[in-house]
C-alpha cells in the first residue's frame, strides 16, 4: 500500500473521529507503533493523530493519556524521522492545549533529557526536543510554573546544560533563549523574598 493511500485512509478516519473516537484513536496509535511499517507511513499517521485531536478537541482530557503515551513512546523510536515527528507533535499539543501536558510533564522532560543529554545523533531531533521544552515554558502562566517548581527547575537545569554542551548552534541558541525566559522565575525559587513581619504591641493603659 502506498504512502499516499495510507494517508488518504487515515485522513478519512480523522474526519469521522467523532463517531467512535476511542476506536479510531486506538487504530491510529496502533499503526504508529508498527515498527515494520515505513517511517513515512508512521509519520503520516502522527499527522492524522493531530488532526483527530483538533477535530475532537473537547475530548482531549478523556484521551490525553493514550495520545501522550503514544507520542512519548515514539520519541525513543529507532527512526530519527519518527523521533523528530513525535517531539514536534508533543510541542504542538503543549502550545495549542495549554494544560494538556501538565500531568505528563515529568515524563516529557525525561524523554527530552534522554534525547538531549543522551546524545541523539540527529541534530534535528534534538532541535525538536528543545522546542518541546521551550513551547511548554512559553505558554504557561507564571503562577503555573511556580506551582510546578520541581518540574520547572528540572527544565531549567536541563536547558542550562544543553546551552553549553550541545554541538549544534541552533539547539544551543534555543536553549539559551528559553533560559532567559525562565531566569526570573527560577530566581524566585532560589532566592524567595523575605517577608518582613512586625509585631505590634498594644499597650493597654490602666
mmCIF file of C-alpha atoms in Angstrom:
data_model
loop_
_atom_site.group_PDB
_atom_site.id
_atom_site.type_symbol
_atom_site.label_atom_id
_atom_site.label_comp_id
_atom_site.label_asym_id
_atom_site.label_seq_id
_atom_site.Cartn_x
_atom_site.Cartn_y
_atom_site.Cartn_z
ATOM 1 C CA UNK A 1 0.000 0.000 0.000
ATOM 2 C CA UNK A 2 1.463 3.394 -0.980
ATOM 3 C CA UNK A 3 2.124 6.180 1.500
ATOM 4 C CA UNK A 4 -0.455 8.273 -0.381
ATOM 5 C CA UNK A 5 -3.132 5.594 0.041
ATOM 6 C CA UNK A 6 -2.289 5.148 3.697
ATOM 7 C CA UNK A 7 -2.510 8.886 4.252
ATOM 8 C CA UNK A 8 -5.867 9.136 2.480
ATOM 9 C CA UNK A 9 -7.329 6.302 4.541
ATOM 10 C CA UNK A 10 -6.033 7.820 7.759
ATOM 11 C CA UNK A 11 -7.473 11.225 6.805
ATOM 12 C CA UNK A 12 -10.878 9.604 6.397
ATOM 13 C CA UNK A 13 -10.569 8.177 9.897
ATOM 14 C CA UNK A 14 -9.780 11.632 11.240
ATOM 15 C CA UNK A 15 -12.888 13.099 9.619
ATOM 16 C CA UNK A 16 -15.190 10.551 11.272
ATOM 17 C CA UNK A 17 -13.378 10.712 14.613
ATOM 18 C CA UNK A 18 -16.457 11.984 16.462
ATOM 19 C CA UNK A 19 -18.391 8.819 15.623
ATOM 20 C CA UNK A 20 -16.105 6.448 17.546
ATOM 21 C CA UNK A 21 -13.158 8.382 18.928
ATOM 22 C CA UNK A 22 -11.754 5.646 21.150
ATOM 23 C CA UNK A 23 -11.713 3.017 18.415
ATOM 24 C CA UNK A 24 -10.214 5.369 15.849
ATOM 25 C CA UNK A 25 -7.503 6.600 18.215
ATOM 26 C CA UNK A 26 -6.618 3.001 19.042
ATOM 27 C CA UNK A 27 -6.336 2.167 15.334
ATOM 28 C CA UNK A 28 -4.142 5.182 14.570
ATOM 29 C CA UNK A 29 -1.822 4.782 17.566
ATOM 30 C CA UNK A 30 -1.533 1.079 16.724
ATOM 31 C CA UNK A 31 -0.309 1.960 13.226
ATOM 32 C CA UNK A 32 2.204 4.422 14.648
ATOM 33 C CA UNK A 33 3.675 1.703 16.872
ATOM 34 C CA UNK A 34 4.146 -0.752 13.974
ATOM 35 C CA UNK A 35 7.903 -0.579 13.508
ATOM 36 C CA UNK A 36 7.638 -2.791 10.422
ATOM 37 C CA UNK A 37 5.788 -0.034 8.573
ATOM 38 C CA UNK A 38 7.640 2.562 6.518
ATOM 39 C CA UNK A 39 8.599 5.598 8.552
ATOM 40 C CA UNK A 40 6.733 7.882 6.120
ATOM 41 C CA UNK A 41 3.515 5.998 6.829
ATOM 42 C CA UNK A 42 4.011 6.233 10.577
ATOM 43 C CA UNK A 43 4.773 9.940 10.412
ATOM 44 C CA UNK A 44 1.636 10.437 8.303
ATOM 45 C CA UNK A 45 -0.346 8.603 10.970
ATOM 46 C CA UNK A 46 1.029 11.012 13.577
ATOM 47 C CA UNK A 47 -0.205 13.914 11.458
ATOM 48 C CA UNK A 48 -3.623 12.290 11.370
ATOM 49 C CA UNK A 49 -3.494 11.790 15.130
ATOM 50 C CA UNK A 50 -3.055 15.538 15.465
ATOM 51 C CA UNK A 51 -5.979 16.085 13.070
ATOM 52 C CA UNK A 52 -8.130 13.917 15.331
ATOM 53 C CA UNK A 53 -7.029 16.000 18.328
ATOM 54 C CA UNK A 54 -8.090 19.196 16.524
ATOM 55 C CA UNK A 55 -11.439 17.766 15.461
ATOM 56 C CA UNK A 56 -12.289 16.277 18.857
ATOM 57 C CA UNK A 57 -10.521 18.926 20.942
ATOM 58 C CA UNK A 58 -13.166 18.896 23.677
ATOM 59 C CA UNK A 59 -12.455 15.208 24.267
ATOM 60 C CA UNK A 60 -8.706 15.662 24.719
ATOM 61 C CA UNK A 61 -8.856 15.356 28.533
ATOM 62 C CA UNK A 62 -10.516 11.961 28.107
ATOM 63 C CA UNK A 63 -7.938 10.559 25.693
ATOM 64 C CA UNK A 64 -4.813 12.547 26.520
ATOM 65 C CA UNK A 65 -3.110 9.609 28.271
ATOM 66 C CA UNK A 66 -3.426 7.467 25.163
ATOM 67 C CA UNK A 67 -2.222 10.280 22.909
ATOM 68 C CA UNK A 68 0.741 11.351 25.036
ATOM 69 C CA UNK A 69 1.789 7.768 25.753
ATOM 70 C CA UNK A 70 1.874 7.065 22.019
ATOM 71 C CA UNK A 71 3.962 10.139 21.221
ATOM 72 C CA UNK A 72 6.294 9.708 24.188
ATOM 73 C CA UNK A 73 6.923 6.093 23.218
ATOM 74 C CA UNK A 74 7.733 7.229 19.688
ATOM 75 C CA UNK A 75 10.416 9.659 20.897
ATOM 76 C CA UNK A 76 12.564 6.583 21.538
ATOM 77 C CA UNK A 77 11.941 5.003 18.135
ATOM 78 C CA UNK A 78 14.794 3.660 16.006
ATOM 79 C CA UNK A 79 13.816 6.019 13.188
ATOM 80 C CA UNK A 80 15.141 9.550 13.609
ATOM 81 C CA UNK A 81 12.297 10.869 11.455
ATOM 82 C CA UNK A 82 9.709 9.263 13.725
ATOM 83 C CA UNK A 83 11.518 10.583 16.832
ATOM 84 C CA UNK A 84 11.573 14.119 15.478
ATOM 85 C CA UNK A 85 7.915 13.944 14.442
ATOM 86 C CA UNK A 86 6.926 12.700 17.901
ATOM 87 C CA UNK A 87 8.721 15.567 19.645
ATOM 88 C CA UNK A 88 7.290 18.069 17.174
ATOM 89 C CA UNK A 89 3.740 16.858 17.778
ATOM 90 C CA UNK A 90 4.207 16.948 21.554
ATOM 91 C CA UNK A 91 5.350 20.560 21.170
ATOM 92 C CA UNK A 92 2.227 21.347 19.136
ATOM 93 C CA UNK A 93 -0.020 19.759 21.762
ATOM 94 C CA UNK A 94 1.599 21.767 24.546
ATOM 95 C CA UNK A 95 1.213 25.023 22.617
ATOM 96 C CA UNK A 96 -2.366 24.535 21.441
ATOM 97 C CA UNK A 97 -3.720 22.911 24.611
ATOM 98 C CA UNK A 98 -2.212 24.908 27.443
ATOM 99 C CA UNK A 99 -2.807 22.460 30.275
ATOM 100 C CA UNK A 100 -2.776 19.228 28.275
ATOM 101 C CA UNK A 101 0.744 18.186 29.184
ATOM 102 C CA UNK A 102 0.865 19.247 32.809
ATOM 103 C CA UNK A 103 0.123 15.777 34.142
ATOM 104 C CA UNK A 104 2.747 14.295 31.800
ATOM 105 C CA UNK A 105 5.448 16.927 32.166
ATOM 106 C CA UNK A 106 7.881 14.798 34.176
ATOM 107 C CA UNK A 107 7.873 12.068 31.540
ATOM 108 C CA UNK A 108 8.104 14.676 28.777
ATOM 109 C CA UNK A 109 11.158 16.253 30.412
ATOM 110 C CA UNK A 110 12.685 12.810 30.955
ATOM 111 C CA UNK A 111 12.358 11.937 27.270
ATOM 112 C CA UNK A 112 13.778 15.306 26.243
ATOM 113 C CA UNK A 113 16.690 14.717 28.611
ATOM 114 C CA UNK A 114 17.320 11.265 27.124
ATOM 115 C CA UNK A 115 17.443 12.864 23.695
ATOM 116 C CA UNK A 116 19.455 15.980 24.518
ATOM 117 C CA UNK A 117 21.928 14.627 27.046
ATOM 118 C CA UNK A 118 21.845 11.076 25.753
ATOM 119 C CA UNK A 119 23.401 12.387 22.583
ATOM 120 C CA UNK A 120 20.782 11.708 19.919
ATOM 121 C CA UNK A 121 22.982 11.738 16.800
ATOM 122 C CA UNK A 122 20.484 13.744 14.741
ATOM 123 C CA UNK A 123 20.608 17.470 15.454
ATOM 124 C CA UNK A 124 17.107 17.971 14.009
ATOM 125 C CA UNK A 125 15.740 15.522 16.574
ATOM 126 C CA UNK A 126 17.499 17.376 19.417
ATOM 127 C CA UNK A 127 16.165 20.622 17.996
ATOM 128 C CA UNK A 128 12.633 19.207 18.093
ATOM 129 C CA UNK A 129 13.177 18.128 21.710
ATOM 130 C CA UNK A 130 14.415 21.525 22.857
ATOM 131 C CA UNK A 131 11.391 23.141 21.185
ATOM 132 C CA UNK A 132 9.153 20.929 23.335
ATOM 133 C CA UNK A 133 10.637 22.452 26.484
ATOM 134 C CA UNK A 134 10.549 25.956 25.035
ATOM 135 C CA UNK A 135 6.924 25.551 23.974
ATOM 136 C CA UNK A 136 5.872 24.415 27.419
ATOM 137 C CA UNK A 137 7.544 27.392 29.102
ATOM 138 C CA UNK A 138 6.275 29.936 26.579
ATOM 139 C CA UNK A 139 2.577 29.142 27.032
ATOM 140 C CA UNK A 140 2.436 28.672 30.796
ATOM 141 C CA UNK A 141 1.376 31.400 33.192
ATOM 142 C CA UNK A 142 3.990 32.335 35.755
ATOM 143 C CA UNK A 143 1.701 31.112 38.520
ATOM 144 C CA UNK A 144 1.515 27.639 36.945
ATOM 145 C CA UNK A 145 5.312 27.438 36.751
ATOM 146 C CA UNK A 146 5.578 28.486 40.396
ATOM 147 C CA UNK A 147 3.120 25.736 41.233
ATOM 148 C CA UNK A 148 5.307 23.255 39.343
ATOM 149 C CA UNK A 149 8.567 24.285 40.981
ATOM 150 C CA UNK A 150 10.217 20.864 40.758
ATOM 151 C CA UNK A 151 9.447 20.401 37.080
ATOM 152 C CA UNK A 152 10.405 23.987 36.228
ATOM 153 C CA UNK A 153 13.777 23.534 37.912
ATOM 154 C CA UNK A 154 14.275 20.259 36.037
ATOM 155 C CA UNK A 155 13.715 22.082 32.750
ATOM 156 C CA UNK A 156 15.959 24.972 33.779
ATOM 157 C CA UNK A 157 18.885 22.716 34.698
ATOM 158 C CA UNK A 158 18.471 20.657 31.553
ATOM 159 C CA UNK A 159 18.407 23.728 29.312
ATOM 160 C CA UNK A 160 21.417 25.163 31.107
ATOM 161 C CA UNK A 161 23.467 22.084 30.220
ATOM 162 C CA UNK A 162 22.163 21.976 26.667
ATOM 163 C CA UNK A 163 23.021 25.657 26.175
ATOM 164 C CA UNK A 164 26.651 24.848 26.962
ATOM 165 C CA UNK A 165 27.177 21.263 25.847
ATOM 166 C CA UNK A 166 25.180 20.676 22.649
ATOM 167 C CA UNK A 167 27.234 20.583 19.477
ATOM 168 C CA UNK A 168 24.564 22.257 17.337
ATOM 169 C CA UNK A 169 24.430 26.060 17.410
ATOM 170 C CA UNK A 170 20.689 26.195 16.745
ATOM 171 C CA UNK A 171 19.908 23.842 19.627
ATOM 172 C CA UNK A 172 22.161 25.808 21.991
ATOM 173 C CA UNK A 173 20.585 29.108 20.954
ATOM 174 C CA UNK A 174 17.032 27.894 21.550
ATOM 175 C CA UNK A 175 18.026 26.541 24.955
ATOM 176 C CA UNK A 176 19.608 29.867 25.923
ATOM 177 C CA UNK A 177 16.578 31.845 24.711
ATOM 178 C CA UNK A 178 14.291 29.759 26.895
ATOM 179 C CA UNK A 179 16.664 30.102 29.845
ATOM 180 C CA UNK A 180 16.304 33.873 29.577
ATOM 181 C CA UNK A 181 12.531 33.490 29.974
ATOM 182 C CA UNK A 182 12.968 31.166 32.953
ATOM 183 C CA UNK A 183 15.683 33.071 34.795
ATOM 184 C CA UNK A 184 13.444 35.417 36.798
ATOM 185 C CA UNK A 185 11.123 32.592 37.779
ATOM 186 C CA UNK A 186 13.966 30.369 38.941
ATOM 187 C CA UNK A 187 15.494 33.233 40.909
ATOM 188 C CA UNK A 188 12.197 33.409 42.742
ATOM 189 C CA UNK A 189 12.645 29.755 43.746
ATOM 190 C CA UNK A 190 16.266 30.129 44.742
ATOM 191 C CA UNK A 191 16.030 33.469 46.489
ATOM 192 C CA UNK A 192 12.486 33.971 47.792
ATOM 193 C CA UNK A 193 11.708 37.451 49.011
ATOM 194 C CA UNK A 194 11.908 37.703 52.727
ATOM 195 C CA UNK A 195 8.665 38.607 54.348
ATOM 196 C CA UNK A 196 9.135 41.196 56.999
ATOM 197 C CA UNK A 197 6.712 40.891 59.846
ATOM 198 C CA UNK A 198 6.300 43.290 62.625
ATOM 199 C CA UNK A 199 4.946 42.614 65.980
ATOM 200 C CA UNK A 200 2.639 45.335 67.047
ATOM 201 C CA UNK A 201 2.341 45.628 70.731
ATOM 202 C CA UNK A 202 -0.780 47.195 72.027
ATOM 203 C CA UNK A 203 -0.218 48.973 75.254
ATOM 204 C CA UNK A 204 -3.176 48.990 77.480
ATOM 205 C CA UNK A 205 -3.474 51.902 79.836
ATOM 206 C CA UNK A 206 -4.656 51.004 83.229
#
